[in-house]
Amino acid sequence: MGVETERIRSLNEAPMREGAAYVLYWSQMNRRVDWNHGFAFASQLANEHGLPLLVYEGLTCTYPHANDRLHRFVLEAVPGTAAELKRARAGYFFYLRATRQHANDVLYRLAAKALCVVTDDYPVFIAATHNSSVPERIGVAYYAVDSSCVVPMSRHEKRAYGAYTIRPKIKRELPTWMKPLDPVTLRRPWNENLLPADLRELRTNVTPENIPGLVAGCEIDHKIPPSPSYTGGADVARRHLDIFLEKKLSRYAGESNQPSKHATSDLSPYLHFGQISSLQIALAVRDYAAEHKLMADDFLEELIVRRELAFNYARFVTDPGTLDNVPDWCKRTMAKHAGDPRPVTYTPEKLERAETYDELWNATQKELLIRGKIHGYYRMYWGKKVIEWSPTYAQALQVMIHLHDVYAIDGRDPNTYTNILWCFGLHDRPWGERPIFGQLRYMSLDGMKRKTDTSAYIREIAELERTGKDIYRI
Ligand SMILES: Cc1cc2nc3c(=O)[nH]c(=O)nc-3n(C[C@H](O)[C@H](O)[C@H](O)COP(=O)(O)OP(=O)(O)OC[C@H]3O[C@@H](n4cnc5c(N)ncnc54)[C@H](O)[C@@H]3O)c2cc1C
C-alpha cells in the first residue's frame, strides 16, 4: 500500500516536469531513510515515472542559532544516512553551507532537473518558512508529507483545546494509523552522471573523522559546545529505543517523574531532527509491552497524545511562540497579576548562567547548558521559576524560548513552544489564586523535594559539570 493521501499536501499548482532526470526528496526535518513517509512517497513517484530518486539534505550556517552543538548532532547522522541511501539505491546530496559566501541556491539547481520536489510537512521553524515560500518559486510540483505524527496532522480539522479534547479523537484514529510503513524498493538505481558537474563539486563528504573540522570551518556560534550526552544518528536513536524497551519501559509509569532514575527514553533530540520516527517508536513500544506483559499507556500518552497535541497547536496558529495564543482565563489572570511585586528577579543573563539562589533550578539550567535537554519533570519547574523570577510574563517567555533556541537539541520544535506556553496555562486548567501566578499552576521547591530525589539529581549534574563526561551517554 502507498503512503496515505492524508499525509500528503500539494503546496503549489506547478506541473510535474516533462523529461525530468529524477525525483527530488528534500529532507528538511525527517533526516532519516527508514519509516519516512516523505522518502517513501518520493520513491513511489520515482517508480511510477521510471526515474531514480535523489535525496537532498542541507545544513546552513544561517540556520537560526546555528552552533557547534546543533551542527555536530546533524552531521553525526550523515554518514549513516549515506550508507542507508546507497543500500536503497537512491542518490544523496548533502550540502554544508559553511559560510554566507557559499552557494545558497543548491535546492533550486537540483530541482531544475527534477520531476517534482517532495519534502517534510512541519508546522514550525525553518521548514514551515521554507514550505510557505519555496513552492511558489521552485517551478515544479511541490509536495509536503507528514511523517512527524502517528495520526496525520490533517486528521484534526481544528485546534484542540487540550489533551482531553484531542485524546478521544486520537484513540479513535489510532487503529487506522498504527501500522508499519512498507519500504519501497526503487526500481531505477541512482546514477551519479545525472548530476551536473558544477553541482557535484558542491557536495560535502561527511565522515565521522572530518566532522570536527567541518564544524570548526563553519561561520556559526562556536561558544556552544557539542553535547557530551547525545550523539546524532539514526543508529544511535535506535540504540536509545532498544535500551528504553529493555531497561526503562517497565519503570516508566512509576519513575518517569524521578529525574535521577533515568527512566525516560531520551528520544526527544532524535525525534526533533527526525532521526527516528514516532510511528516506529510507538509500534516498537506497543509490541514489546504486549510481548513482555508491560503497561505502555503512560509512555504512549506522552509520545502520541501530548506530542501530537503540540503539532496540532503549532499547525493552527500563526506564531507559536506568543502569549496571544493562551486561553482567555490565562490572559485575564496574568493581566490581574502583572503588577504584583516580584520579591526576587534575575536578568536573562543571570538565568542563562544558572546564577540563582535555588540549587535545584541551577542544576536544571546546567543540564540544559551541558546536555542540551532538561528532564521533563524538572523542565516544568524550570519554566515556572523563570516566570516567578522575571519582571514580566513576556520577558519570561522570551528567556525560555531563547534558551531553548540556543542550547536545547530538541528545541525549536512544536513541543518547545507548546510546553513553554503550558507554563503560562496553555492546555492546562485554572488553579488556586496566588501572587504572580494568579490562577496559573505553581510549582515549588518543597514540592520537588517531596516528590523527587533532588539531591541525587544535583549531585549528578555537578559531576557532569566537573568531568565534562556523561556516564549516561550511549
Ligand atoms: C518548559 C518546557 C519546555 C519543553 N521543551 C521541549 C522541547 O524543546 N522539545 C521537546 O521535545 N520537548 C519539550 N518539552 C516536553 C518534555 O519535557 C520533553 O519532550 C521530554 O522531557 C523529552 O525527554 P524524553 O524523550 O526522555 O521523554 P519521554 O518521557 O521518554 O517521552 C517520549 C517522547 O514523548 C514526547 N513527550 C514527552 N513529554 C511530552 C510533553 N510534555 N509534551 C509533548 N510531548 C512530550 C517527546 O517527544 C518525548 O521524546 C518541554 C517541557 C517543558 C515543561
Tab-separated table of C-alpha atoms in Angstrom, residues 82-462:
chain	number	residue	atom	x	y	z
A	82	ALA	CA	24.638	7.986	3.156
A	83	ALA	CA	25.124	4.266	3.770
A	84	GLU	CA	21.378	3.602	4.008
A	85	LEU	CA	20.625	5.542	0.851
A	86	LYS	CA	23.314	3.650	-1.000
A	87	ARG	CA	21.671	0.390	0.065
A	88	ALA	CA	18.308	1.772	-1.065
A	89	ARG	CA	19.869	2.693	-4.466
A	90	ALA	CA	18.959	6.370	-4.065
A	91	GLY	CA	21.317	9.305	-4.666
A	92	TYR	CA	22.355	11.535	-1.781
A	93	PHE	CA	23.406	15.150	-1.964
A	94	PHE	CA	24.454	16.546	1.383
A	95	TYR	CA	25.436	20.191	1.299
A	96	LEU	CA	27.061	22.025	4.187
A	97	ARG	CA	26.845	25.732	3.550
A	98	ALA	CA	29.765	26.718	5.734
A	99	THR	CA	29.823	30.453	5.082
A	100	ARG	CA	27.485	33.067	3.688
A	101	GLN	CA	29.736	33.283	0.623
A	102	HIS	CA	28.913	29.673	-0.279
A	103	ALA	CA	26.106	28.945	-2.729
A	104	ASN	CA	22.584	29.417	-1.425
A	105	ASP	CA	20.638	28.036	-4.367
A	106	VAL	CA	21.520	24.327	-4.372
A	107	LEU	CA	17.914	23.209	-3.852
A	108	TYR	CA	16.764	25.265	-6.837
A	109	ARG	CA	19.568	23.977	-9.031
A	110	LEU	CA	18.782	20.382	-8.120
A	111	ALA	CA	15.058	20.986	-8.600
A	112	ALA	CA	15.724	22.278	-12.126
A	113	LYS	CA	16.094	18.680	-13.325
A	114	ALA	CA	13.513	17.121	-11.009
A	115	LEU	CA	10.083	15.755	-11.833
A	116	CYS	CA	8.875	17.320	-8.580
A	117	VAL	CA	10.062	18.124	-5.077
A	118	VAL	CA	8.828	16.140	-2.086
A	119	THR	CA	9.633	17.440	1.375
A	120	ASP	CA	8.600	17.218	5.048
A	121	ASP	CA	5.438	18.829	6.385
A	122	TYR	CA	6.414	20.502	9.633
A	123	PRO	CA	4.500	23.291	11.336
A	124	VAL	CA	7.237	25.447	12.895
A	125	PHE	CA	10.647	26.977	12.440
A	126	ILE	CA	12.694	26.931	9.280
A	127	ALA	CA	10.805	24.121	7.491
A	128	ALA	CA	7.498	25.951	7.972
A	129	THR	CA	9.052	29.105	6.493
A	130	HIS	CA	10.509	27.177	3.546
A	131	ASN	CA	7.247	25.389	2.874
A	132	SER	CA	5.405	28.675	2.660
A	133	SER	CA	7.937	30.479	0.445
A	134	VAL	CA	9.664	27.873	-1.765
A	135	PRO	CA	6.656	26.280	-3.555
A	136	GLU	CA	5.835	29.495	-5.457
A	137	ARG	CA	9.421	29.906	-6.653
A	138	ILE	CA	10.514	26.346	-7.376
A	139	GLY	CA	8.795	25.925	-10.743
A	140	VAL	CA	7.773	22.265	-10.319
A	141	ALA	CA	5.162	20.397	-8.312
A	142	TYR	CA	5.976	20.566	-4.585
A	143	TYR	CA	4.560	18.149	-2.006
A	144	ALA	CA	4.874	18.259	1.776
A	145	VAL	CA	4.465	14.918	3.545
A	146	ASP	CA	3.622	14.463	7.224
A	147	SER	CA	5.894	11.843	8.740
A	148	SER	CA	6.069	13.581	12.128
A	149	CYS	CA	2.873	12.279	13.674
A	150	VAL	CA	1.315	8.861	14.105
A	151	VAL	CA	-2.150	10.241	13.342
A	152	PRO	CA	-1.614	12.645	10.431
A	153	MET	CA	-1.988	16.303	11.376
A	154	SER	CA	-4.628	16.706	8.671
A	155	ARG	CA	-6.986	14.388	10.578
A	156	HIS	CA	-7.619	17.239	13.033
A	157	GLU	CA	-9.803	19.896	11.440
A	158	LYS	CA	-9.264	22.439	14.165
A	159	ARG	CA	-7.117	23.464	17.079
A	160	ALA	CA	-7.737	21.256	20.124
A	161	TYR	CA	-8.386	22.988	23.428
A	162	GLY	CA	-6.424	20.474	25.461
A	163	ALA	CA	-5.276	16.893	25.796
A	164	TYR	CA	-8.753	15.894	26.906
A	165	THR	CA	-10.288	17.069	23.632
A	166	ILE	CA	-7.701	15.571	21.270
A	167	ARG	CA	-7.253	12.268	23.160
A	168	PRO	CA	-10.617	10.660	22.204
A	169	LYS	CA	-10.102	11.577	18.552
A	170	ILE	CA	-6.554	10.158	18.562
A	171	LYS	CA	-7.741	6.966	20.264
A	172	ARG	CA	-10.432	6.528	17.617
A	173	GLU	CA	-7.968	7.086	14.786
A	174	LEU	CA	-5.060	5.030	16.109
A	175	PRO	CA	-6.110	1.617	14.756
A	176	THR	CA	-6.029	3.107	11.243
A	177	TRP	CA	-2.560	4.629	11.567
A	178	MET	CA	-0.633	2.311	13.899
A	179	LYS	CA	0.818	0.171	11.149
A	180	PRO	CA	4.291	-0.186	9.706
A	181	LEU	CA	5.323	1.788	6.673
A	182	ASP	CA	6.225	-0.649	3.921
A	183	PRO	CA	9.635	0.181	2.413
A	184	VAL	CA	9.509	0.956	-1.318
A	185	THR	CA	12.145	-0.707	-3.492
A	186	LEU	CA	13.494	1.743	-6.023
A	187	ARG	CA	13.411	0.230	-9.494
A	188	ARG	CA	15.821	2.648	-11.186
A	189	PRO	CA	19.104	2.969	-9.294
A	190	TRP	CA	20.710	6.377	-8.926
A	191	ASN	CA	23.378	7.317	-11.451
A	192	GLU	CA	25.945	9.982	-10.484
A	193	ASN	CA	26.151	11.197	-14.088
A	194	LEU	CA	22.701	12.703	-13.682
A	195	LEU	CA	24.212	15.463	-11.541
A	196	PRO	CA	25.693	18.417	-13.412
A	197	ALA	CA	29.473	18.621	-12.812
A	198	ASP	CA	29.278	22.133	-11.266
A	199	LEU	CA	26.883	20.842	-8.636
A	200	ARG	CA	28.819	17.669	-7.947
A	201	GLU	CA	31.736	19.614	-6.535
A	202	LEU	CA	29.497	21.437	-4.075
A	203	ARG	CA	28.560	18.225	-2.337
A	204	THR	CA	30.046	17.780	1.153
A	205	ASN	CA	31.583	14.451	2.022
A	206	VAL	CA	30.974	13.822	5.731
A	207	THR	CA	32.854	11.143	7.646
A	208	PRO	CA	32.976	10.540	11.406
A	209	GLU	CA	36.609	11.741	11.293
A	210	ASN	CA	36.089	15.021	9.445
A	211	ILE	CA	33.068	16.278	11.426
A	212	PRO	CA	35.033	18.354	13.997
A	213	GLY	CA	36.951	20.051	11.171
A	214	LEU	CA	33.785	20.725	9.173
A	215	VAL	CA	32.102	22.277	12.211
A	216	ALA	CA	35.171	24.380	13.007
A	217	GLY	CA	35.146	25.732	9.458
A	218	CYS	CA	31.547	26.960	9.633
A	219	GLU	CA	30.595	30.584	10.308
A	220	ILE	CA	28.465	29.693	13.311
A	221	ASP	CA	28.444	30.292	17.069
A	222	HIS	CA	31.395	28.275	18.374
A	223	LYS	CA	30.672	29.063	22.028
A	224	ILE	CA	28.053	26.334	22.461
A	225	PRO	CA	29.956	23.033	22.647
A	226	PRO	CA	28.666	19.673	21.425
A	227	SER	CA	26.620	17.713	23.935
A	228	PRO	CA	28.588	15.142	25.938
A	229	SER	CA	25.334	13.157	26.246
A	230	TYR	CA	23.747	12.855	22.812
A	231	THR	CA	25.436	11.660	19.638
A	232	GLY	CA	23.451	12.204	16.468
A	233	GLY	CA	22.393	9.417	14.118
A	234	ALA	CA	19.548	7.056	13.276
A	235	ASP	CA	21.598	4.134	14.614
A	236	VAL	CA	22.123	5.899	17.971
A	237	ALA	CA	18.418	6.742	18.113
A	238	ARG	CA	17.634	3.096	17.552
A	239	ARG	CA	20.010	2.156	20.400
A	240	HIS	CA	18.214	4.590	22.696
A	241	LEU	CA	14.951	2.922	21.739
A	242	ASP	CA	16.327	-0.566	22.405
A	243	ILE	CA	17.679	0.488	25.792
A	244	PHE	CA	14.368	2.103	26.602
A	245	LEU	CA	12.495	-1.108	25.778
A	246	GLU	CA	14.828	-3.393	27.672
A	247	LYS	CA	15.695	-1.303	30.717
A	248	LYS	CA	13.271	1.558	31.161
A	249	LEU	CA	9.792	0.834	29.844
A	250	SER	CA	8.941	-1.377	32.819
A	251	ARG	CA	9.911	1.526	35.151
A	252	TYR	CA	8.387	4.343	33.109
A	253	ALA	CA	4.981	4.577	34.786
A	254	GLY	CA	6.495	4.614	38.259
A	255	GLU	CA	9.739	6.518	37.735
A	256	SER	CA	9.454	8.816	34.720
A	257	ASN	CA	8.928	11.748	37.106
A	258	GLN	CA	12.073	10.839	39.077
A	259	PRO	CA	14.847	12.522	37.072
A	260	SER	CA	17.715	10.782	38.852
A	261	LYS	CA	16.257	7.371	37.904
A	262	HIS	CA	16.706	7.899	34.152
A	263	ALA	CA	13.534	6.058	33.255
A	264	THR	CA	12.595	8.122	30.202
A	265	SER	CA	13.587	7.401	26.613
A	266	ASP	CA	15.832	10.427	25.873
A	267	LEU	CA	14.462	10.276	22.353
A	268	SER	CA	13.370	13.917	22.020
A	269	PRO	CA	16.601	15.133	20.319
A	270	TYR	CA	16.251	12.326	17.765
A	271	LEU	CA	12.558	12.978	17.255
A	272	HIS	CA	13.210	16.664	16.764
A	273	PHE	CA	15.748	16.134	13.993
A	274	GLY	CA	13.684	13.304	12.553
A	275	GLN	CA	16.441	10.734	13.105
A	276	ILE	CA	13.752	8.375	14.370
A	277	SER	CA	10.028	8.179	13.659
A	278	SER	CA	7.358	8.426	16.335
A	279	LEU	CA	5.383	5.723	14.499
A	280	GLN	CA	8.341	3.362	14.670
A	281	ILE	CA	8.757	4.063	18.395
A	282	ALA	CA	5.042	3.681	19.093
A	283	LEU	CA	4.829	0.304	17.360
A	284	ALA	CA	8.029	-0.975	18.958
A	285	VAL	CA	6.824	0.054	22.415
A	286	ARG	CA	3.335	-1.348	21.911
A	287	ASP	CA	4.644	-4.693	20.654
A	288	TYR	CA	7.367	-5.011	23.287
A	289	ALA	CA	4.866	-4.192	26.036
A	290	ALA	CA	2.415	-6.815	24.716
A	291	GLU	CA	5.122	-9.464	24.500
A	292	HIS	CA	6.516	-8.777	27.984
A	293	LYS	CA	3.197	-8.025	29.656
A	294	LEU	CA	4.125	-4.423	30.448
A	295	MET	CA	1.987	-1.301	30.535
A	296	ALA	CA	2.876	1.224	27.823
A	297	ASP	CA	-0.049	3.630	28.245
A	298	ASP	CA	1.825	6.355	30.120
A	299	PHE	CA	4.610	6.468	27.567
A	300	LEU	CA	2.264	6.370	24.567
A	301	GLU	CA	0.235	9.191	26.125
A	302	GLU	CA	3.368	11.399	26.032
A	303	LEU	CA	4.639	10.213	22.662
A	304	ILE	CA	1.337	10.352	20.822
A	305	VAL	CA	-1.311	12.402	22.664
A	306	ARG	CA	0.921	15.111	24.176
A	307	ARG	CA	3.320	15.340	21.257
A	308	GLU	CA	0.559	15.409	18.648
A	309	LEU	CA	-1.360	17.984	20.669
A	310	ALA	CA	1.762	20.152	20.259
A	311	PHE	CA	1.821	19.598	16.484
A	312	ASN	CA	-1.904	20.353	16.350
A	313	TYR	CA	-1.364	23.617	18.240
A	314	ALA	CA	1.542	24.641	16.027
A	315	ARG	CA	-0.329	23.845	12.834
A	316	PHE	CA	-3.273	26.066	13.651
A	317	VAL	CA	-1.556	29.197	15.000
A	318	THR	CA	0.336	31.778	13.002
A	319	ASP	CA	3.100	32.407	15.526
A	320	PRO	CA	3.511	29.537	18.000
A	321	GLY	CA	5.729	31.478	20.408
A	322	THR	CA	3.390	34.219	21.615
A	323	LEU	CA	1.249	34.686	24.707
A	324	ASP	CA	-1.618	35.742	22.416
A	325	ASN	CA	-2.310	32.028	21.972
A	326	VAL	CA	-3.046	31.114	25.588
A	327	PRO	CA	-6.715	30.815	26.639
A	328	ASP	CA	-8.606	33.882	27.868
A	329	TRP	CA	-8.564	32.791	31.511
A	330	CYS	CA	-4.734	32.845	31.389
A	331	LYS	CA	-4.675	36.301	29.814
A	332	ARG	CA	-7.128	37.611	32.423
A	333	THR	CA	-5.225	36.180	35.364
A	334	MET	CA	-1.876	37.462	34.041
A	335	ALA	CA	-3.381	40.941	33.457
A	336	LYS	CA	-4.621	40.922	37.052
A	337	HIS	CA	-1.229	39.925	38.470
A	338	ALA	CA	1.091	41.766	36.099
A	339	GLY	CA	1.787	44.418	38.721
A	340	ASP	CA	2.351	42.004	41.635
A	341	PRO	CA	5.655	42.613	43.385
A	342	ARG	CA	8.353	40.127	42.349
A	343	PRO	CA	10.438	39.757	45.516
A	344	VAL	CA	13.261	38.103	43.561
A	345	THR	CA	14.090	38.817	39.926
A	346	TYR	CA	17.013	37.795	37.753
A	347	THR	CA	18.247	39.208	34.481
A	348	PRO	CA	18.158	36.890	31.452
A	349	GLU	CA	21.958	36.709	31.675
A	350	LYS	CA	21.917	35.564	35.309
A	351	LEU	CA	19.340	32.922	34.451
A	352	GLU	CA	21.378	31.783	31.475
A	353	ARG	CA	24.455	31.395	33.669
A	354	ALA	CA	22.450	29.426	36.270
A	355	GLU	CA	23.127	32.000	38.979
A	356	THR	CA	20.066	31.889	41.199
A	357	TYR	CA	19.696	31.141	44.910
A	358	ASP	CA	17.968	27.852	44.038
A	359	GLU	CA	20.413	24.963	43.756
A	360	LEU	CA	17.885	22.684	42.072
A	361	TRP	CA	16.947	25.266	39.459
A	362	ASN	CA	20.617	25.973	38.763
A	363	ALA	CA	21.148	22.249	38.194
A	364	THR	CA	18.256	22.115	35.696
A	365	GLN	CA	19.677	25.106	33.825
A	366	LYS	CA	23.117	23.476	33.821
A	367	GLU	CA	21.581	20.313	32.417
A	368	LEU	CA	20.315	22.449	29.545
A	369	LEU	CA	23.678	24.203	29.150
A	370	ILE	CA	25.648	20.962	29.152
A	371	ARG	CA	23.427	18.100	27.956
A	372	GLY	CA	21.166	20.169	25.717
A	373	LYS	CA	17.914	18.988	27.311
A	374	ILE	CA	16.291	19.041	30.754
A	375	HIS	CA	14.459	16.111	32.287
A	376	GLY	CA	10.729	16.524	31.582
A	377	TYR	CA	9.565	16.832	35.185
A	378	TYR	CA	12.163	19.385	36.218
A	379	ARG	CA	11.641	21.193	32.940
A	380	MET	CA	8.214	22.214	34.214
A	381	TYR	CA	9.770	23.506	37.428
A	382	TRP	CA	12.459	25.280	35.392
A	383	GLY	CA	9.792	27.106	33.359
A	384	LYS	CA	7.603	28.021	36.317
A	385	LYS	CA	10.558	29.563	38.144
A	386	VAL	CA	11.507	31.663	35.137
A	387	ILE	CA	8.006	33.158	35.337
A	388	GLU	CA	8.369	33.790	39.082
A	389	TRP	CA	11.767	35.490	38.687
A	390	SER	CA	11.125	37.622	35.595
A	391	PRO	CA	9.803	41.184	35.801
A	392	THR	CA	7.144	40.468	33.144
A	393	TYR	CA	5.448	37.418	31.651
A	394	ALA	CA	6.619	38.497	28.197
A	395	GLN	CA	10.245	38.556	29.328
A	396	ALA	CA	9.888	35.123	30.928
A	397	LEU	CA	8.562	33.742	27.645
A	398	GLN	CA	11.386	35.307	25.658
A	399	VAL	CA	14.020	33.933	28.011
A	400	MET	CA	12.627	30.407	27.832
A	401	ILE	CA	12.390	30.388	24.039
A	402	HIS	CA	15.849	31.912	23.670
A	403	LEU	CA	17.482	29.360	25.985
A	404	HIS	CA	15.790	26.540	24.083
A	405	ASP	CA	16.752	28.009	20.700
A	406	VAL	CA	20.393	28.164	21.649
A	407	TYR	CA	21.014	25.213	23.934
A	408	ALA	CA	18.316	22.564	23.506
A	409	ILE	CA	18.976	19.889	20.897
A	410	ASP	CA	15.244	19.176	20.994
A	411	GLY	CA	14.360	22.899	20.878
A	412	ARG	CA	12.740	24.848	18.003
A	413	ASP	CA	10.082	22.116	17.964
A	414	PRO	CA	6.267	22.202	18.275
A	415	ASN	CA	6.900	20.702	21.712
A	416	THR	CA	9.130	23.625	22.663
A	417	TYR	CA	6.528	26.344	22.110
A	418	THR	CA	3.590	24.314	23.370
A	419	ASN	CA	5.288	23.256	26.579
A	420	ILE	CA	6.762	26.666	27.302
A	421	LEU	CA	3.275	28.111	26.860
A	422	TRP	CA	1.945	25.323	29.071
A	423	CYS	CA	3.834	27.112	31.881
A	424	PHE	CA	1.513	30.062	31.107
A	425	GLY	CA	-1.623	27.896	31.198
A	426	LEU	CA	-1.916	26.574	27.618
A	427	HIS	CA	-3.635	23.147	27.643
A	428	ASP	CA	-3.890	23.402	31.442
A	429	ARG	CA	-6.695	24.499	33.776
A	430	PRO	CA	-7.075	27.250	36.390
A	431	TRP	CA	-5.638	26.539	39.818
A	432	GLY	CA	-5.904	28.337	43.166
A	433	GLU	CA	-5.145	32.052	43.127
A	434	ARG	CA	-1.671	33.132	44.300
A	435	PRO	CA	0.733	36.062	43.785
A	436	ILE	CA	2.486	36.480	40.406
A	437	PHE	CA	0.919	33.290	39.020
A	438	GLY	CA	-2.716	34.166	39.610
A	439	GLN	CA	-4.566	31.039	38.551
A	440	LEU	CA	-1.625	29.562	36.627
A	441	ARG	CA	-0.329	26.341	38.107
A	442	TYR	CA	2.520	26.902	40.535
A	443	MET	CA	5.416	24.551	41.324
A	444	SER	CA	7.513	24.855	44.452
A	445	LEU	CA	10.916	23.668	45.571
A	446	ASP	CA	9.285	21.957	48.539
A	447	GLY	CA	7.074	20.014	46.157
A	448	MET	CA	10.099	18.928	44.135
A	449	LYS	CA	11.914	17.861	47.305
A	450	ARG	CA	8.881	15.905	48.478
A	451	LYS	CA	8.287	14.116	45.208
A	452	THR	CA	11.799	13.623	43.813
A	453	ASP	CA	15.339	12.979	44.943
A	454	THR	CA	16.637	16.478	44.292
A	455	SER	CA	19.987	15.793	45.986
A	456	ALA	CA	20.771	12.858	43.694
A	457	TYR	CA	19.993	14.996	40.651
A	458	ILE	CA	22.063	17.945	41.909
A	459	ARG	CA	24.989	15.585	42.539
A	460	GLU	CA	24.650	14.059	39.076
A	461	ILE	CA	24.708	17.436	37.344
A	462	ALA	CA	27.631	18.642	39.488
